[in-house]
């Protein structure tokens, strides 16, 4: 694997090193513009590299915005693209099957990875432990322009109907919905790119009684989806929120379909009584596709999105009505936005080990599947204005992250027929039990890891598994015996395990496995056979701000906080003690639409 990415890195370096820049695309500036504090030899940062090629500061920067740089670094990114091409064009030039420029992150800002005056950083290195180098790369750098305690009265820069904090599926959905109801909206994202954890979502979106289910002959109902959700959540869920989740889910699928999201493939997930997890055709991962469509919908509505923009405070008036936010922009520094309504969609805290350890010390050394921005700052923002916080110790462990890596191996692999075996070559659990049960069982195995094993039919039906091959996570055999040898596990035991499993499928009328009670979807019998070593990791935080059915945030004195709405993983109540796979995207869309409607309606009435 390392060789692939080293080669990749070299290609990237070559693209930059050999880039014949077309000066005509660059704004020509005063030749006398001084370049300060930049060394002429041995470029350390991109600015120095460009300076050595006789570029001036103003070739990349513009001063005509009132602020030297906007937080999206729009001018600079446009200049990068003007000279080097878009990410897709760069990827095409590389002529390689894998390009770091063509990832599931989409067409993000060049400055997400390439920094001019500080060390660059490959953003994907936050999640993938592969060796990847980009020119002038180094340690991650943060650019604070202000330190806490922040100025109580920063300058007011904008006045808007609705501010949305966070740009994952929940935030973008709320923004689109509010805009469609006539509200002016600004979306703020502290990371250098939009998409949040939604960008990483794999398995799909749960919805009951959709046209896609009916077309596939699946009989489902909102009440069945609700009872599955409550059972997984050990009835700790808020039943009113669960009823909405289930009842509105089919309409949410329709809404997404109308925007251009493909949800035509319906699969089975653990804890769901029927197949109700919707994903794109061919079993493609849902997240990147969904985020790209939402990004387009946001752009076509001219909704302003500011990345590198961290909200440090939600402001209130003396009566406790929310009045806007204070924002720390990477370039602009601290400023205020006045807003009639604020929607908090800042995500959970799975990527914040200190916060996880606070509630679950036993999880403190676990890896997480989440994007680096999932640090739970939204909880602090809500807490500071007396939002009620609930169930923060309810933290979900996903049983199948690639061991020693952080890549999520989607539950859909098991849903479509994959099994789990230990180092002794034996199954040890009903693979489709809830995540808490399967994770605990994996952790009880030798080495606290196991292998997820699947056959060619699973691979063919789930195109997202191709990514695992590209990341070189997969071992492969034309026979089970060959695979066992590659995994260094006993061949005869593995063959016997799979034979017993396949026999159970064939001999039981309902295809029920007599040992662990799994409803077996199909035998594991199509060569080739594949396996990935997996380990459990922190995946989702069920707790958060208490909301009502209109997504209004409820205060510690049990009253809605006027003008304050919250949605998605930053909230608590929908999932109870444990969340069903596929219910997260469902929640973000259904409650994102409600939050957008509530915020726009509130703003219009102000
Ligand atoms: O909702 C999830 O967490 C999910 C579907 C994960 C996955 O395994 O794909």
Coordinates of C-alpha atoms and ligand atoms in Angstrom, one line a residue:
X1 CA 0.0 0.0 0.0
X2 CA 2.7 2.4 0.9
X3 CA 4.3 2.1 -2.5
X4 CA 1.0 3.1 -4.1
X5 CA 0.7 6.2 -2.1
X6 CA 4.3 7.0 -2.3
X7 CA 4.0 6.9 -6.1
X8 CA 0.9 9.0 -5.8
X9 CA 2.7 11.5 -3.7
X10 CA 5.5 11.7 -6.2
X11 CA 3.0 12.3 -9.0
X12 CA 1.4 15.1 -7.0
X13 CA 4.8 16.6 -6.5
X14 CA 5.6 16.2 -10.2
X15 CA 2.4 18.0 -11.1
X16 CA 3.3 20.9 -8.9
X17 CA 7.0 20.9 -9.8
X18 CA 6.4 20.7 -13.5
X19 CA 3.4 23.0 -13.6
X20 CA 3.9 25.4 -16.5
X21 CA 1.9 28.3 -15.2
X22 CA 0.0 30.3 -17.7
X23 CA 0.7 33.8 -16.4
X24 CA -2.1 35.2 -18.5
X25 CA -4.6 33.7 -16.1
X26 CA -3.1 35.6 -13.2
X27 CA -3.9 39.1 -12.4
X28 CA -0.9 41.2 -13.3
X29 CA 0.2 43.4 -10.5
X30 CA 2.7 46.1 -9.7
X31 CA 6.1 44.7 -10.3
X32 CA 7.4 46.7 -7.4
X33 CA 5.1 44.9 -4.8
X34 CA 7.6 43.8 -2.1
X35 CA 7.6 40.2 -1.0
X36 CA 8.4 40.3 2.7
X37 CA 9.8 37.6 4.9
X38 CA 10.2 35.0 2.2
X39 CA 13.4 33.2 1.5
X40 CA 14.5 33.0 -2.1
X41 CA 16.1 29.5 -1.9
X42 CA 14.9 26.2 -0.4
X43 CA 11.2 26.9 -0.5
X44 CA 9.6 25.7 2.7
X45 CA 6.0 26.8 1.9
X46 CA 4.0 27.2 -1.2
X47 CA 4.4 31.0 -1.1
X48 CA 8.2 30.6 -1.2
X49 CA 7.9 28.2 -4.1
X50 CA 5.8 30.7 -6.0
X51 CA 8.1 33.5 -5.1
X52 CA 11.0 31.6 -6.5
X53 CA 9.1 31.5 -9.8
X54 CA 8.7 35.3 -9.7
X55 CA 5.2 35.6 -8.5
X56 CA 4.1 38.5 -6.4
X57 CA 1.8 38.5 -3.4
X58 CA -1.0 40.0 -5.4
X59 CA -0.8 37.3 -8.0
X60 CA -2.6 35.1 -5.4
X61 CA -4.2 37.6 -3.0
X62 CA -6.7 40.3 -3.6
X63 CA -7.2 43.3 -1.5
X64 CA -10.5 44.4 -2.9
X65 CA -12.8 42.7 -0.4
X66 CA -12.5 44.9 2.6
X67 CA -10.8 42.0 4.4
X68 CA -7.5 41.0 3.0
X69 CA -8.7 37.4 2.6
X70 CA -12.1 35.9 3.1
X71 CA -12.3 32.8 5.2
X72 CA -13.1 30.7 2.2
X73 CA -9.9 31.9 0.6
X74 CA -12.0 32.3 -2.5
X75 CA -9.7 34.5 -4.5
X76 CA -6.7 32.3 -3.7
X77 CA -8.5 29.1 -4.6
X78 CA -9.7 30.6 -7.9
X79 CA -6.1 31.5 -8.6
X80 CA -4.9 27.9 -7.8
X81 CA -7.5 26.5 -10.2
X82 CA -6.7 29.2 -12.8
X83 CA -3.1 28.0 -13.0
X84 CA -3.3 24.3 -12.1
X85 CA -6.9 23.3 -13.1
X86 CA -9.7 21.8 -11.0
X87 CA -9.1 18.8 -8.8
X88 CA -10.7 16.6 -11.4
X89 CA -8.5 18.0 -14.1
X90 CA -5.4 17.5 -11.9
X91 CA -6.5 13.9 -11.3
X92 CA -6.9 13.3 -15.0
X93 CA -3.4 14.6 -15.6
X94 CA -2.0 12.1 -13.2
X95 CA -3.1 9.1 -15.3
X96 CA -3.4 6.8 -12.3
X97 CA -6.2 4.7 -11.0
X98 CA -6.0 6.3 -7.6
X99 CA -5.6 10.0 -7.3
X100 CA -5.4 12.0 -4.1
X101 CA -7.1 14.7 -6.1
X102 CA -10.2 12.6 -6.8
X103 CA -11.4 11.5 -3.4
X104 CA -14.8 11.2 -1.8
X105 CA -14.2 14.7 -0.4
X106 CA -15.3 16.1 -3.8
X107 CA -14.1 19.4 -5.4
X108 CA -13.0 21.0 -2.1
X109 CA -10.8 24.1 -1.8
X110 CA -7.2 23.6 -2.8
X111 CA -6.3 25.3 0.5
X112 CA -7.9 22.5 2.4
X113 CA -4.6 20.7 2.0
X114 CA -2.2 23.3 0.4
X115 CA -1.2 26.1 2.7
X116 CA 0.9 29.0 1.4
X117 CA 2.6 30.4 4.5
X118 CA 2.6 27.4 6.8
X119 CA 3.2 23.7 6.2
X120 CA 0.7 22.1 4.0
X121 CA -1.3 19.1 5.3
X122 CA -3.0 16.3 3.4
X123 CA -6.5 16.5 4.8
X124 CA -7.2 12.8 4.2
X125 CA -4.4 12.1 6.6
X126 CA -6.8 12.9 9.4
X127 CA -8.7 9.7 8.7
X128 CA -6.4 7.5 6.7
X129 CA -3.1 6.2 8.0
X130 CA -1.5 5.9 4.6
X131 CA 1.7 7.5 3.6
X132 CA 0.8 10.5 1.5
X133 CA 3.0 13.5 0.8
X134 CA 2.1 16.8 -0.7
X135 CA 4.5 19.5 -1.5
X136 CA 5.8 21.4 1.6
X137 CA 3.8 19.2 3.9
X138 CA 4.2 19.2 7.6
X139 CA 2.3 19.3 10.9
X140 CA -1.3 20.6 11.0
X141 CA -1.4 24.3 11.7
X142 CA -4.2 26.3 13.1
X143 CA -4.4 30.0 12.6
X144 CA -6.1 31.6 15.6
X145 CA -6.7 35.3 15.2
X146 CA -8.1 35.6 18.7
X147 CA -7.8 33.7 21.9
X148 CA -10.4 33.2 24.5
X149 CA -11.7 35.0 26.4
X150 CA -13.2 36.5 23.3
X151 CA -14.2 40.1 22.9
X152 CA -17.8 40.5 24.3
X153 CA -18.8 42.9 21.5
X154 CA -17.1 42.1 18.2
X155 CA -18.0 44.2 15.2
X156 CA -21.3 43.2 13.5
X157 CA -20.5 42.1 10.0
X158 CA -23.8 40.7 8.8
X159 CA -27.5 40.7 9.4
X160 CA -29.4 37.7 8.3
X161 CA -32.6 35.7 9.0
X162 CA -31.0 32.3 9.7
X163 CA -27.5 31.3 10.7
X164 CA -26.7 27.6 10.4
X165 CA -23.8 26.3 12.3
X166 CA -22.3 23.2 10.7
X167 CA -22.4 22.0 7.1
X168 CA -23.0 18.2 7.3
X169 CA -26.2 16.7 6.0
X170 CA -28.3 18.3 8.8
X171 CA -26.9 21.8 8.3
X172 CA -27.1 21.9 4.5
X173 CA -30.6 20.4 4.6
X174 CA -31.8 23.1 7.1
X175 CA -30.2 25.8 5.0
X176 CA -31.8 24.7 1.8
X177 CA -35.2 24.4 3.4
X178 CA -35.0 27.8 5.1
X179 CA -33.9 29.4 1.9
X180 CA -36.7 27.8 0.0
X181 CA -39.1 29.4 2.4
X182 CA -37.6 32.8 1.6
X183 CA -35.1 33.2 4.5
X184 CA -31.7 34.7 4.0
X185 CA -29.2 32.1 5.3
X186 CA -25.5 31.9 6.1
X187 CA -23.9 28.6 6.8
X188 CA -20.8 28.5 9.0
X189 CA -18.3 25.6 9.0
X190 CA -15.2 25.5 11.2
X191 CA -13.5 23.0 9.0
X192 CA -11.8 23.9 5.7
X193 CA -14.4 21.9 3.8
X194 CA -18.1 21.2 4.0
X195 CA -19.8 17.9 4.5
X196 CA -19.1 17.0 8.1
X197 CA -19.5 13.3 9.0
X198 CA -22.2 12.9 6.3
X199 CA -19.3 13.0 3.8
X200 CA -18.1 9.7 5.3
X201 CA -21.6 8.0 5.6
X202 CA -21.5 4.6 4.0
X203 CA -24.4 2.3 4.5
X204 CA -27.4 4.4 3.7
X205 CA -30.6 6.1 4.9
X206 CA -33.4 4.3 6.6
X207 CA -37.0 5.1 5.4
X208 CA -40.2 3.1 5.7
X209 CA -42.8 2.6 3.0
X210 CA -40.9 4.2 0.1
X211 CA -41.6 3.7 -3.5
X212 CA -38.2 2.0 -3.8
X213 CA -39.2 -0.5 -1.2
X214 CA -42.6 -1.1 -2.9
X215 CA -40.9 -1.6 -6.2
X216 CA -38.7 -4.2 -4.6
X217 CA -41.7 -5.9 -3.0
X218 CA -40.6 -4.9 0.6
X219 CA -43.5 -4.5 3.0
X220 CA -42.7 -1.9 5.6
X221 CA -44.4 0.8 7.7
X222 CA -43.5 3.8 9.9
X223 CA -44.7 2.0 12.9
X224 CA -42.4 -1.0 12.2
X225 CA -39.5 1.5 11.7
X226 CA -40.4 3.2 15.0
X227 CA -40.6 0.0 17.0
X228 CA -37.2 -1.2 15.6
X229 CA -35.7 2.2 16.5
X230 CA -37.1 2.1 20.0
X231 CA -36.0 -1.5 20.6
X232 CA -32.4 -0.6 19.5
X233 CA -32.5 2.5 21.8
X234 CA -33.7 0.4 24.7
X235 CA -36.7 2.7 24.9
X236 CA -34.5 5.5 26.1
X237 CA -35.5 7.4 22.9
X238 CA -38.0 10.3 22.9
X239 CA -41.0 8.5 21.4
X240 CA -42.4 11.7 19.8
X241 CA -39.1 12.3 17.9
X242 CA -39.0 8.6 16.9
X243 CA -42.5 8.8 15.5
X244 CA -41.5 11.8 13.3
X245 CA -38.3 10.1 12.2
X246 CA -40.3 7.1 10.9
X247 CA -43.4 8.9 9.7
X248 CA -41.5 11.6 7.6
X249 CA -38.8 9.2 6.4
X250 CA -40.5 8.4 3.0
X251 CA -41.1 12.1 2.3
X252 CA -37.5 12.8 3.1
X253 CA -36.4 10.2 0.5
X254 CA -38.8 11.8 -2.0
X255 CA -37.3 15.3 -1.2
X256 CA -33.8 14.0 -1.7
X257 CA -34.8 12.3 -4.9
X258 CA -36.2 15.5 -6.2
X259 CA -32.9 17.2 -5.6
X260 CA -31.1 14.5 -7.6
X261 CA -30.0 12.0 -4.9
X262 CA -30.0 8.4 -6.0
X263 CA -31.5 6.1 -3.2
X264 CA -32.7 3.3 -5.4
X265 CA -30.7 0.4 -3.8
X266 CA -32.4 -0.8 -0.6
X267 CA -30.5 -3.0 1.8
X268 CA -30.7 -4.7 5.1
X269 CA -29.0 -3.3 8.3
X270 CA -28.7 -4.8 11.7
X271 CA -31.7 -4.4 14.0
X272 CA -34.1 -3.5 11.1
X273 CA -36.9 -5.9 10.6
X274 CA -36.9 -5.4 6.9
X275 CA -34.8 -4.0 4.1
X276 CA -35.1 -0.2 4.5
X277 CA -31.7 1.3 4.1
X278 CA -31.6 3.3 1.0
X279 CA -28.3 4.0 -0.9
X280 CA -27.3 4.7 -4.5
X281 CA -27.5 2.1 -7.2
X282 CA -24.9 -0.6 -7.2
X283 CA -24.4 -0.2 -3.4
X284 CA -22.3 3.0 -3.7
X285 CA -21.6 4.8 -0.4
X286 CA -24.3 7.3 0.3
X287 CA -22.3 10.1 2.0
X288 CA -20.2 11.7 -0.7
X289 CA -23.0 11.5 -3.3
X290 CA -25.5 13.0 -0.9
X291 CA -23.2 15.8 0.2
X292 CA -22.3 16.7 -3.4
X293 CA -26.0 17.0 -4.3
X294 CA -26.7 19.1 -1.2
X295 CA -23.7 21.3 -2.1
X296 CA -25.1 21.9 -5.5
X297 CA -28.5 22.7 -4.1
X298 CA -26.9 25.2 -1.7
X299 CA -24.9 26.8 -4.5
X300 CA -27.8 27.0 -6.9
X301 CA -29.8 28.9 -4.2
X302 CA -26.9 31.3 -3.7
X303 CA -26.7 30.4 0.0
X304 CA -23.5 31.8 1.5
X305 CA -21.3 29.1 3.0
X306 CA -18.2 30.2 5.0
X307 CA -15.6 27.5 5.8
X308 CA -12.8 28.1 8.3
X309 CA -15.4 29.9 10.4
X310 CA -15.8 28.7 13.9
X311 CA -18.7 29.9 16.0
X312 CA -17.4 30.7 19.5
X313 CA -20.6 32.0 21.0
X314 CA -24.4 32.1 20.4
X315 CA -25.5 35.6 21.5
X316 CA -28.7 36.3 23.4
X317 CA -30.6 39.4 24.5
X318 CA -31.3 40.0 28.2
X319 CA -34.6 38.1 27.8
X320 CA -32.8 35.0 26.6
X321 CA -33.8 35.3 22.9
X322 CA -31.1 34.2 20.6
X323 CA -29.8 37.1 18.5
X324 CA -27.0 35.7 16.4
X325 CA -23.5 34.3 16.7
X326 CA -19.9 35.4 17.2
X327 CA -17.6 33.9 14.6
X328 CA -13.8 33.4 14.6
X329 CA -12.8 33.4 11.0
X330 CA -9.5 31.9 10.0
X331 CA -8.6 35.2 8.1
X332 CA -11.2 37.7 9.3
X333 CA -10.7 37.1 13.0
X334 CA -13.6 37.7 15.4
X335 CA -16.9 39.2 14.2
X336 CA -20.6 39.0 14.9
X337 CA -23.6 38.0 12.8
X338 CA -27.0 39.2 13.8
X339 CA -29.6 36.6 13.1
X340 CA -33.3 36.1 13.9
X341 CA -32.8 32.4 14.3
X342 CA -29.8 30.1 14.8
X343 CA -29.8 26.4 13.8
X344 CA -27.1 24.4 15.5
X345 CA -26.0 21.4 13.4
X346 CA -22.5 21.0 14.6
X347 CA -22.4 17.2 14.9
X348 CA -21.2 14.9 17.7
X349 CA -18.0 14.4 19.6
X350 CA -16.6 11.0 18.6
X351 CA -13.4 12.6 17.3
X352 CA -12.7 14.2 20.7
X353 CA -10.9 11.6 22.8
X354 CA -10.9 13.8 25.9
X355 CA -14.6 14.4 25.8
X356 CA -15.3 10.7 25.1
X357 CA -13.1 9.7 28.1
X358 CA -15.1 12.1 30.3
X359 CA -18.2 10.1 29.8
X360 CA -16.8 6.7 28.9
X361 CA -13.2 6.3 30.3
X362 CA -13.4 2.7 29.1
X363 CA -13.4 4.0 25.5
X364 CA -10.5 6.3 25.9
X365 CA -8.0 4.4 23.8
X366 CA -10.3 3.6 20.9
X367 CA -9.9 4.9 17.4
X368 CA -12.8 6.8 15.8
X369 CA -14.4 6.6 12.4
X370 CA -15.3 10.3 12.5
X371 CA -14.0 13.3 10.6
X372 CA -11.6 15.5 12.7
X373 CA -14.2 18.3 13.3
X374 CA -16.5 16.0 15.3
X375 CA -15.3 17.5 18.6
X376 CA -18.6 18.4 20.2
X377 CA -18.1 22.2 20.3
X378 CA -21.8 22.5 19.6
X379 CA -22.5 21.1 23.1
X380 CA -20.5 23.9 24.7
X381 CA -22.3 26.5 22.6
X382 CA -25.6 25.2 23.7
X383 CA -24.5 24.7 27.3
X384 CA -23.4 28.3 27.5
X385 CA -26.9 29.5 26.9
X386 CA -28.5 26.9 29.2
X387 CA -29.6 24.3 26.7
X388 CA -30.5 21.0 28.4
X389 CA -28.0 18.2 27.6
X390 CA -29.0 14.6 27.8
X391 CA -27.5 11.1 27.5
X392 CA -23.9 12.2 26.8
X393 CA -22.6 8.9 28.0
X394 CA -24.5 7.0 25.2
X395 CA -21.6 6.6 22.8
X396 CA -21.9 4.1 20.0
X397 CA -19.1 1.7 19.1
X398 CA -19.2 0.5 15.5
X399 CA -17.9 -3.1 15.4
X400 CA -16.1 -3.0 12.0
X401 CA -13.5 -0.3 11.5
X402 CA -10.5 -1.6 9.6
X403 CA -8.1 -2.6 12.3
X404 CA -5.2 -0.2 12.8
X405 CA -6.8 2.1 10.3
X406 CA -9.9 4.3 10.7
X407 CA -11.8 3.3 7.6
X408 CA -15.4 2.2 8.3
X409 CA -16.2 -1.2 6.8
X410 CA -19.9 -0.6 6.3
X411 CA -22.4 -2.8 8.1
X412 CA -23.9 -3.3 4.6
X413 CA -21.2 -5.9 4.0
X414 CA -22.7 -8.0 6.7
X415 CA -26.2 -7.0 5.7
X416 CA -25.5 -8.3 2.2
X417 CA -24.1 -11.6 3.4
X418 CA -20.7 -11.1 5.1
X419 CA -19.8 -13.0 8.2
X420 CA -17.4 -12.4 11.1
X421 CA -14.7 -15.0 12.1
X422 CA -12.1 -14.9 14.7
X423 CA -8.4 -15.8 14.5
X424 CA -9.4 -19.4 15.3
X425 CA -11.5 -19.4 12.1
X426 CA -14.8 -19.5 14.0
X427 CA -18.0 -17.4 14.0
X428 CA -18.8 -16.0 17.4
X429 CA -21.9 -13.8 17.2
X430 CA -25.0 -13.1 15.2
X431 CA -23.4 -10.6 12.8
X432 CA -26.7 -8.7 12.5
X433 CA -27.2 -8.1 16.2
X434 CA -27.1 -4.5 17.4
X435 CA -23.8 -2.7 17.3
X436 CA -23.3 -2.8 21.1
X437 CA -23.6 -6.6 21.0
X438 CA -21.4 -7.2 18.0
X439 CA -18.7 -4.8 19.2
X440 CA -18.5 -6.4 22.6
X441 CA -18.2 -9.8 21.0
X442 CA -15.4 -8.7 18.8
X443 CA -13.5 -7.2 21.7
X444 CA -13.8 -10.5 23.5
X445 CA -11.9 -12.3 20.7
X446 CA -8.2 -13.0 20.6
X447 CA -6.4 -9.7 20.0
X448 CA -9.7 -7.8 20.2
X449 CA -10.1 -8.0 16.5
X450 CA -11.8 -10.3 14.0
X451 CA -12.1 -10.7 10.2
X452 CA -15.1 -9.7 8.2
X453 CA -15.3 -12.3 5.4
X454 CA -17.4 -11.9 2.2
X455 CA -17.6 -13.4 -1.2
X456 CA -17.7 -12.2 -4.8
X457 CA -21.4 -11.6 -4.8
X458 CA -21.2 -9.2 -1.8
X459 CA -18.4 -7.4 -3.6
X460 CA -20.4 -7.1 -6.8
X461 CA -23.5 -5.8 -5.0
X462 CA -21.7 -3.2 -3.0
X463 CA -19.5 -1.0 -5.2
X464 CA -18.3 0.9 -2.1
X465 CA -16.2 -2.2 -1.2
X466 CA -13.9 -1.3 -4.2
X467 CA -12.6 1.5 -2.0
X468 CA -11.4 -1.1 0.6
X469 CA -9.4 -2.8 -2.2
X470 CA -7.9 0.5 -3.3
X471 CA -6.9 1.2 0.3
X472 CA -5.3 -2.3 0.3
X473 CA -7.2 -3.4 3.3
X474 CA -8.5 -6.6 1.7
X475 CA -6.9 -10.1 1.7
X476 CA -8.2 -12.3 -1.1
X477 CA -8.4 -16.0 -2.0
X478 CA -9.9 -18.0 -4.8
X479 CA -10.9 -20.6 -2.2
X480 CA -11.5 -20.3 1.5
X481 CA -8.4 -22.4 2.1
X482 CA -6.3 -19.9 0.2
X483 CA -7.9 -17.0 2.1
X484 CA -7.3 -18.8 5.5
X485 CA -3.6 -19.2 4.6
X486 CA -3.4 -15.5 3.8
X487 CA -5.0 -14.6 7.1
X488 CA -2.8 -17.1 9.0
X489 CA -5.9 -18.8 10.5
X490 CA -6.6 -22.6 10.5
X491 CA -7.8 -23.6 7.1
X492 CA -9.9 -26.6 8.1
X493 CA -11.7 -24.7 10.8
X494 CA -12.5 -21.8 8.5
X495 CA -13.9 -24.2 5.8
X496 CA -15.9 -26.1 8.4
X497 CA -17.3 -22.8 9.8
X498 CA -18.5 -21.6 6.4
X499 CA -19.8 -25.0 5.5
X500 CA -21.9 -25.1 8.7
X501 CA -23.2 -21.6 8.0
X502 CA -24.1 -22.5 4.4
X503 CA -25.8 -25.7 5.6
X504 CA -27.9 -23.8 8.1
X505 CA -29.1 -21.6 5.2
X506 CA -30.0 -24.6 3.1
X507 CA -31.6 -26.7 5.8
X508 CA -33.6 -24.2 7.9
X509 CA -36.9 -23.1 6.3
X510 CA -36.4 -19.5 7.4
X511 CA -32.7 -19.7 6.9
X512 CA -32.0 -19.2 10.6
X513 CA -28.6 -20.1 11.9
X514 CA -29.2 -22.4 14.9
X515 CA -26.0 -21.3 16.7
X516 CA -26.4 -17.5 16.9
X517 CA -29.9 -17.0 15.5
X518 CA -28.9 -15.0 12.5
X519 CA -31.4 -14.8 9.6
X520 CA -29.0 -15.8 6.9
X521 CA -29.5 -13.8 3.7
X522 CA -27.6 -16.1 1.4
X523 CA -24.7 -18.6 1.6
X524 CA -21.0 -17.5 1.4
X525 CA -20.2 -19.5 -1.7
X526 CA -19.1 -17.4 -4.6
X527 CA -15.4 -17.3 -5.4
X528 CA -13.4 -15.1 -4.8
X529 CA -13.4 -14.8 -1.1
X530 CA -12.3 -11.6 0.8
X531 CA -11.5 -10.6 4.3
X532 CA -10.6 -7.5 6.2
X533 CA -9.3 -7.4 9.7
X534 CA -11.6 -5.3 11.8
X535 CA -11.7 -3.7 15.3
X536 CA -14.5 -1.7 17.0
X537 CA -14.2 2.1 17.1
X538 CA -16.1 5.1 18.3
X539 CA -18.7 6.0 15.7
X540 CA -21.6 8.0 17.0
X541 CA -22.7 10.0 20.0
X542 CA -26.4 9.5 20.8
X543 CA -26.6 12.3 23.4
X544 CA -26.8 16.0 23.0
X545 CA -29.2 19.0 23.2
X546 CA -32.8 18.3 24.1
X547 CA -35.1 19.4 21.3
X548 CA -38.9 19.3 20.8
X549 CA -40.7 18.1 17.7
X550 CA -40.1 21.4 16.0
X551 CA -36.4 21.1 16.8
X552 CA -36.6 24.0 19.2
X553 CA -33.8 23.7 21.8
X554 CA -35.2 23.1 25.3
X555 CA -33.5 24.9 28.2
X556 CA -32.5 23.6 31.6
X557 CA -35.7 25.2 32.9
X558 CA -37.7 23.0 30.4
X559 CA -38.8 25.8 28.1
X560 CA -37.9 26.4 24.4
X561 CA -35.1 28.9 23.9
X562 CA -36.6 31.5 21.5
X563 CA -34.8 31.5 18.1
X564 CA -32.6 28.5 18.9
X565 CA -33.0 25.3 16.9
X566 CA -30.8 22.2 16.7
X567 CA -30.6 19.1 14.5
X568 CA -28.5 16.0 13.9
X569 CA -25.9 14.4 16.0
X570 CA -25.5 17.5 18.3
X571 CA -29.0 16.7 19.6
X572 CA -30.1 13.8 21.9
X573 CA -33.3 11.9 22.1
X574 CA -33.9 10.3 18.7
X575 CA -31.7 7.3 19.2
X576 CA -31.8 6.5 22.9
X577 CA -29.2 4.0 24.1
X578 CA -28.0 2.8 20.7
X579 CA -28.7 3.9 17.1
X580 CA -29.7 1.7 14.2
X581 CA -27.4 1.8 11.2
X582 CA -29.1 4.1 8.6
X583 CA -31.0 6.2 11.1
X584 CA -28.4 8.9 11.2
X585 CA -28.8 10.1 7.6
X586 CA -32.5 9.7 8.1
X587 CA -32.5 11.9 11.1
X588 CA -30.3 14.6 9.5
X589 CA -32.6 14.9 6.5
X590 CA -36.0 14.7 8.3
X591 CA -35.1 16.9 11.2
X592 CA -32.9 19.1 9.0
X593 CA -36.1 19.9 7.0
X594 CA -38.0 20.6 10.1
X595 CA -35.3 22.8 11.6
X596 CA -35.1 24.8 8.3
X597 CA -38.8 25.3 8.3
X598 CA -39.0 26.2 12.0
X599 CA -36.1 28.7 11.8
X600 CA -37.5 30.3 8.6
X601 CA -41.0 30.5 10.1
X602 CA -39.6 31.9 13.4
X603 CA -37.5 34.5 11.5
X604 CA -40.5 35.6 9.4
X605 CA -42.6 36.2 12.5
X606 CA -39.9 38.3 14.2
Ligands
LIG1 O1 -25.7 4.7 10.1 C1 -24.6 4.2 10.1 O2 -23.8 4.4 11.1 C2 -24.1 3.3 9.1 C3 -25.1 2.9 8.1 C4 -22.9 2.8 9.1 C5 -22.4 1.8 8.2 O3 -21.9 0.8 8.7 O4 -22.4 1.9 7.0

